[in-house]
Short mmCIF file of C-alpha atoms in Angstrom, two decimals:
data_model
loop_
_atom_site.label_atom_id
_atom_site.label_comp_id
_atom_site.label_asym_id
_atom_site.label_seq_id
_atom_site.Cartn_x
_atom_site.Cartn_y
_atom_site.Cartn_z
CA MET A 1 -3.11 -37.70 -47.34
CA SER A 2 -6.38 -39.12 -46.06
CA LYS A 3 -8.39 -37.42 -43.32
CA ALA A 4 -10.41 -38.56 -40.38
CA ARG A 5 -13.75 -40.06 -41.52
CA PRO A 6 -16.78 -39.98 -39.20
CA LEU A 7 -18.17 -43.46 -38.42
CA ILE A 8 -20.69 -42.76 -35.66
CA ASP A 9 -22.17 -39.55 -34.38
CA ARG A 10 -25.18 -40.15 -32.11
CA LYS A 11 -26.74 -38.07 -29.38
CA VAL A 12 -29.58 -39.03 -27.04
CA ILE A 13 -31.21 -36.80 -24.53
CA TYR A 14 -33.04 -38.65 -21.77
CA ASP A 15 -36.23 -37.46 -20.07
CA ASP A 16 -34.28 -36.84 -16.85
CA GLY A 17 -31.91 -34.48 -18.64
CA GLY A 18 -29.10 -37.01 -19.10
CA ILE A 19 -27.11 -36.64 -22.32
CA LEU A 20 -25.41 -39.53 -24.08
CA GLN A 21 -23.14 -38.84 -27.08
CA ILE A 22 -21.06 -41.29 -29.10
CA ARG A 23 -18.65 -39.92 -31.65
CA ILE A 24 -16.16 -42.18 -33.45
CA TRP A 25 -13.90 -41.43 -36.40
CA SER A 26 -11.65 -43.63 -38.52
CA VAL A 27 -8.25 -41.98 -38.71
CA PRO A 28 -5.35 -42.66 -41.09
CA SER A 29 -2.94 -43.52 -38.29
CA PRO A 30 -3.35 -44.28 -34.58
CA VAL A 31 -3.77 -41.43 -32.14
CA MET A 32 -0.60 -41.13 -30.04
CA ALA A 33 -0.56 -43.84 -27.30
CA SER A 34 -3.29 -45.92 -29.02
CA ARG A 35 -2.71 -48.94 -31.27
CA HIS A 36 -5.84 -48.72 -33.45
CA LYS A 37 -6.98 -46.36 -36.18
CA TYR A 38 -9.97 -44.84 -34.33
CA LYS A 39 -10.42 -41.58 -32.49
CA TYR A 40 -13.43 -41.58 -30.14
CA SER A 41 -15.31 -39.62 -27.56
CA LEU A 42 -18.15 -41.33 -25.69
CA PHE A 43 -19.93 -39.21 -23.11
CA TYR A 44 -22.74 -39.52 -20.63
CA GLY A 45 -23.56 -36.76 -18.18
CA ARG A 46 -26.24 -34.78 -16.47
CA ASP A 47 -26.53 -31.19 -15.20
CA GLY A 48 -23.22 -30.24 -16.87
CA VAL A 49 -21.28 -33.03 -15.10
CA ARG A 50 -19.55 -35.94 -16.92
CA LEU A 51 -20.52 -39.19 -15.22
CA VAL A 52 -19.08 -41.64 -17.79
CA GLY A 53 -16.61 -40.90 -20.54
CA TYR A 54 -14.47 -43.02 -22.84
CA ASP A 55 -11.85 -41.40 -25.04
CA ASN A 56 -8.36 -41.71 -26.44
CA GLU A 57 -6.93 -38.27 -25.91
CA ARG A 58 -3.59 -37.65 -27.62
CA GLY A 59 -0.80 -38.89 -25.42
CA LYS A 60 -3.06 -40.61 -22.85
CA GLY A 61 -4.24 -43.46 -25.01
CA ASP A 62 -7.42 -45.41 -24.37
CA HIS A 63 -9.05 -44.59 -21.04
CA LYS A 64 -12.34 -44.00 -19.33
CA HIS A 65 -13.80 -41.70 -16.76
CA ILE A 66 -16.23 -42.87 -14.12
CA ARG A 67 -17.38 -39.82 -12.20
CA GLU A 68 -14.06 -38.22 -10.98
CA ASP A 69 -11.89 -41.32 -11.61
CA GLU A 70 -9.79 -41.80 -14.71
CA LEU A 71 -8.93 -45.42 -15.53
CA SER A 72 -7.00 -47.11 -18.29
CA TYR A 73 -9.28 -48.88 -20.81
CA PRO A 74 -8.17 -52.05 -22.61
CA PHE A 75 -9.52 -51.33 -26.13
CA THR A 76 -10.20 -54.45 -28.22
CA ASP A 77 -12.78 -53.37 -30.79
CA LEU A 78 -15.50 -50.78 -31.33
CA ASP A 79 -18.47 -53.05 -30.55
CA ARG A 80 -16.94 -54.19 -27.27
CA MET A 81 -16.07 -50.61 -26.29
CA ILE A 82 -19.63 -49.37 -26.99
CA ASP A 83 -21.06 -52.31 -25.01
CA ASP A 84 -18.72 -51.54 -22.08
CA PHE A 85 -19.63 -47.88 -22.23
CA MET A 86 -23.39 -48.58 -22.31
CA ALA A 87 -22.99 -51.04 -19.36
CA ASP A 88 -21.26 -48.26 -17.34
CA VAL A 89 -24.03 -45.76 -18.32
CA THR A 90 -26.73 -48.23 -17.27
CA ALA A 91 -24.93 -48.82 -13.96
CA ILE A 92 -24.69 -45.04 -13.31
CA ARG A 93 -28.34 -44.52 -14.27
CA GLU A 94 -29.40 -47.36 -11.94
CA GLY A 95 -27.32 -46.08 -9.06
CA LYS A 96 -24.95 -49.06 -9.11
CA LEU A 97 -21.76 -47.03 -9.80
#
């Protein structure tokens, strides 16, 4: 039986203390409630508080967190998801969200 295989594991620490981390794995079968073969955790936060997060937690499927709100996320592909995540991070950093 094959195992999860790491695809991306990046961490950036900004000068203002913000932390951005992108972790994506290829998995042998979809995580419960997801239709694709990726497990992911994308995080941006500061001072111990998550401000933006994208993940596909078992049973919840693809979703994102913007501050305290949890919203369904329509996953299409990895590039689009990373672009959407980075757009949300930029909006938070610029005070637009």
